[in-house]
Amino acid sequence: MSSVVRVLVIEDEAPIQELLRYSLEQAGFAVTVVTTAEQGLAEIRSELPSVLLLDLMLPGMSGVALAKQLRSDARTRDLPLIMVTARAEETDRVGGLETGADDYVTKPFSPKELVSRIRAVLRRRTPHLAGNPVDIGGVRLDPSAHTVTVAGQPVDLGPTEFELLQYLMHHPNRAMTREQLLNALRGDHAALMDRTVDVYVRRLRAALGPTGETMIETVRGTGYKLTCPPQ
Ligand code: CA
């Protein structure tokens, strides 16, 4: 099922890799660990993670250089990013934040603290991953229970339609481009074409019935918009 938080860890020290993998998996995240910024970039190119944990000091390209590169690219500009630094690198902390990191943690860190930092960044940057139910115009989506109801009646949605609805409900009254919607669907499926979004929108509208037809508008030349009906 969807709504899994995918954490990409770029870290070159094996003991810290293991600690991160263990504690993040315990917290229920899906974890991918790579050793270099170059490998991380390849991962990000094939699929956007929900959040990136980036070590500052890496062999080859540094964490700062990678962060700068990610922030200068429209596709990765908003990727939630937490820098991991060593104590000796304190002077680099500010540098980390200047490159657009959302937060930083200093080694040695408490895994519990790190998990709560990740959740805080996700709440701030990507509320649709934070797990709170949303209600709009009689449609209620509960990410934890993975359920959708319309006027109290359960609706059966496929996982992609569920994610699409979740994203639209967290960005109401805003025209979203097909590209934005594609990026929101399970990270970034680079191979998916614009028209794929249309197929999922059609299915989503059909599943929601008349409510879906009025709530999810086509924005000509752009994409789609979920409209909050007047109270
Ligand atoms: Ca390092």
Short mmCIF file of N, CA and C in Angstrom, two decimals, residues 161-221:
data_model
loop_
_atom_site.label_atom_id
_atom_site.label_comp_id
_atom_site.label_asym_id
_atom_site.label_seq_id
_atom_site.Cartn_x
_atom_site.Cartn_y
_atom_site.Cartn_z
N GLU A 161 -4.84 6.00 -7.13
CA GLU A 161 -5.94 6.96 -7.02
C GLU A 161 -5.99 7.53 -5.60
N PHE A 162 -5.71 6.67 -4.61
CA PHE A 162 -5.67 7.12 -3.22
C PHE A 162 -4.61 8.21 -3.04
N GLU A 163 -3.41 7.97 -3.55
CA GLU A 163 -2.33 8.95 -3.42
C GLU A 163 -2.65 10.24 -4.15
N LEU A 164 -3.27 10.09 -5.30
CA LEU A 164 -3.64 11.27 -6.09
C LEU A 164 -4.64 12.12 -5.32
N LEU A 165 -5.66 11.47 -4.76
CA LEU A 165 -6.67 12.19 -3.99
C LEU A 165 -6.04 12.86 -2.76
N GLN A 166 -5.15 12.11 -2.10
CA GLN A 166 -4.49 12.63 -0.90
C GLN A 166 -3.70 13.90 -1.24
N TYR A 167 -3.00 13.86 -2.34
CA TYR A 167 -2.19 15.02 -2.74
C TYR A 167 -3.10 16.20 -3.08
N LEU A 168 -4.13 15.94 -3.86
CA LEU A 168 -5.05 17.02 -4.25
C LEU A 168 -5.73 17.63 -3.03
N MET A 169 -6.09 16.78 -2.06
CA MET A 169 -6.79 17.29 -0.88
C MET A 169 -5.86 18.14 0.00
N HIS A 170 -4.58 17.91 -0.11
CA HIS A 170 -3.65 18.73 0.66
C HIS A 170 -3.22 19.99 -0.08
N HIS A 171 -3.64 20.11 -1.32
CA HIS A 171 -3.36 21.32 -2.08
C HIS A 171 -4.65 21.81 -2.73
N PRO A 172 -5.69 22.08 -1.92
CA PRO A 172 -6.97 22.44 -2.51
C PRO A 172 -6.94 23.83 -3.15
N ASN A 173 -7.83 24.01 -4.11
CA ASN A 173 -8.00 25.30 -4.78
C ASN A 173 -6.73 25.79 -5.48
N ARG A 174 -5.89 24.84 -5.84
CA ARG A 174 -4.67 25.23 -6.56
C ARG A 174 -4.57 24.36 -7.80
N ALA A 175 -4.37 25.01 -8.93
CA ALA A 175 -4.20 24.24 -10.16
C ALA A 175 -2.86 23.51 -10.10
N MET A 176 -2.89 22.19 -10.23
CA MET A 176 -1.67 21.40 -10.19
C MET A 176 -1.38 20.90 -11.61
N THR A 177 -0.13 21.01 -12.01
CA THR A 177 0.21 20.52 -13.35
C THR A 177 0.29 19.00 -13.32
N ARG A 178 0.20 18.41 -14.50
CA ARG A 178 0.33 16.95 -14.59
C ARG A 178 1.69 16.51 -14.04
N GLU A 179 2.71 17.33 -14.27
CA GLU A 179 4.05 16.98 -13.79
C GLU A 179 4.08 16.95 -12.25
N GLN A 180 3.45 17.94 -11.64
CA GLN A 180 3.40 17.97 -10.17
C GLN A 180 2.66 16.74 -9.64
N LEU A 181 1.58 16.39 -10.31
CA LEU A 181 0.81 15.24 -9.86
C LEU A 181 1.60 13.94 -10.04
N LEU A 182 2.30 13.86 -11.17
CA LEU A 182 3.13 12.66 -11.40
C LEU A 182 4.20 12.52 -10.33
N ASN A 183 4.84 13.66 -10.00
CA ASN A 183 5.89 13.64 -8.98
C ASN A 183 5.34 13.19 -7.63
N ALA A 184 4.07 13.52 -7.39
CA ALA A 184 3.48 13.20 -6.10
C ALA A 184 3.10 11.72 -6.00
N LEU A 185 2.96 11.08 -7.14
CA LEU A 185 2.52 9.69 -7.12
C LEU A 185 3.71 8.77 -6.86
N ARG A 186 3.81 8.29 -5.65
CA ARG A 186 4.89 7.36 -5.29
C ARG A 186 6.25 7.85 -5.78
N GLY A 187 6.61 9.03 -5.31
CA GLY A 187 7.90 9.54 -5.74
C GLY A 187 7.76 9.97 -7.17
N ASP A 188 8.70 9.64 -7.99
CA ASP A 188 8.69 10.15 -9.35
C ASP A 188 8.92 9.00 -10.31
N HIS A 189 7.87 8.60 -10.99
CA HIS A 189 8.05 7.57 -12.00
C HIS A 189 8.40 8.25 -13.30
N ALA A 190 9.69 8.35 -13.55
CA ALA A 190 10.16 9.10 -14.71
C ALA A 190 9.54 8.56 -16.00
N ALA A 191 9.19 7.28 -16.01
CA ALA A 191 8.70 6.67 -17.24
C ALA A 191 7.23 6.99 -17.52
N LEU A 192 6.50 7.46 -16.50
CA LEU A 192 5.07 7.73 -16.70
C LEU A 192 4.89 8.95 -17.60
N MET A 193 3.90 8.90 -18.45
CA MET A 193 3.61 10.00 -19.35
C MET A 193 2.50 10.85 -18.77
N ASP A 194 2.42 12.10 -19.24
CA ASP A 194 1.38 13.02 -18.79
C ASP A 194 0.00 12.39 -18.83
N ARG A 195 -0.27 11.67 -19.90
CA ARG A 195 -1.63 11.14 -20.09
C ARG A 195 -2.00 10.13 -19.01
N THR A 196 -0.99 9.53 -18.37
CA THR A 196 -1.26 8.57 -17.30
C THR A 196 -2.03 9.24 -16.17
N VAL A 197 -1.69 10.49 -15.90
CA VAL A 197 -2.39 11.24 -14.86
C VAL A 197 -3.87 11.34 -15.21
N ASP A 198 -4.13 11.60 -16.47
CA ASP A 198 -5.53 11.72 -16.91
C ASP A 198 -6.30 10.43 -16.62
N VAL A 199 -5.65 9.31 -16.85
CA VAL A 199 -6.31 8.02 -16.61
C VAL A 199 -6.65 7.88 -15.13
N TYR A 200 -5.70 8.21 -14.25
CA TYR A 200 -5.95 8.08 -12.82
C TYR A 200 -7.00 9.07 -12.34
N VAL A 201 -6.98 10.28 -12.90
CA VAL A 201 -7.99 11.27 -12.52
C VAL A 201 -9.37 10.77 -12.92
N ARG A 202 -9.47 10.20 -14.12
CA ARG A 202 -10.76 9.68 -14.58
C ARG A 202 -11.27 8.60 -13.63
N ARG A 203 -10.37 7.70 -13.24
CA ARG A 203 -10.76 6.61 -12.33
C ARG A 203 -11.17 7.15 -10.97
N LEU A 204 -10.41 8.15 -10.50
CA LEU A 204 -10.70 8.74 -9.19
C LEU A 204 -12.07 9.40 -9.20
N ARG A 205 -12.35 10.19 -10.24
CA ARG A 205 -13.65 10.84 -10.36
C ARG A 205 -14.77 9.81 -10.37
N ALA A 206 -14.57 8.76 -11.14
CA ALA A 206 -15.61 7.73 -11.24
C ALA A 206 -15.87 7.09 -9.88
N ALA A 207 -14.79 6.82 -9.13
CA ALA A 207 -14.94 6.17 -7.83
C ALA A 207 -15.66 7.07 -6.84
N LEU A 208 -15.41 8.38 -6.93
CA LEU A 208 -16.02 9.31 -5.98
C LEU A 208 -17.44 9.68 -6.38
N GLY A 209 -17.83 9.35 -7.60
CA GLY A 209 -19.20 9.64 -8.04
C GLY A 209 -19.40 11.11 -8.33
N PRO A 210 -20.63 11.60 -8.21
CA PRO A 210 -20.96 12.99 -8.55
C PRO A 210 -20.08 13.99 -7.79
N THR A 211 -19.75 13.65 -6.52
CA THR A 211 -18.89 14.55 -5.74
C THR A 211 -17.54 14.74 -6.43
N GLY A 212 -16.99 13.63 -6.93
CA GLY A 212 -15.69 13.68 -7.61
C GLY A 212 -15.74 14.52 -8.87
N GLU A 213 -16.85 14.39 -9.60
CA GLU A 213 -16.98 15.13 -10.86
C GLU A 213 -16.97 16.64 -10.61
N THR A 214 -17.61 17.08 -9.51
CA THR A 214 -17.64 18.53 -9.27
C THR A 214 -16.39 19.02 -8.55
N MET A 215 -15.82 18.16 -7.68
CA MET A 215 -14.67 18.63 -6.90
C MET A 215 -13.38 18.70 -7.69
N ILE A 216 -13.18 17.72 -8.57
CA ILE A 216 -11.89 17.67 -9.28
C ILE A 216 -12.09 18.26 -10.67
N GLU A 217 -11.64 19.49 -10.80
CA GLU A 217 -11.83 20.22 -12.04
C GLU A 217 -10.64 20.06 -12.97
N THR A 218 -10.93 20.07 -14.27
CA THR A 218 -9.86 20.13 -15.26
C THR A 218 -9.50 21.59 -15.47
N VAL A 219 -8.21 21.89 -15.38
CA VAL A 219 -7.77 23.26 -15.66
C VAL A 219 -7.11 23.24 -17.03
N ARG A 220 -7.78 23.83 -17.98
CA ARG A 220 -7.34 23.76 -19.36
C ARG A 220 -5.90 24.26 -19.52
N GLY A 221 -5.09 23.49 -20.20
CA GLY A 221 -3.71 23.89 -20.48
C GLY A 221 -2.77 23.69 -19.29
#
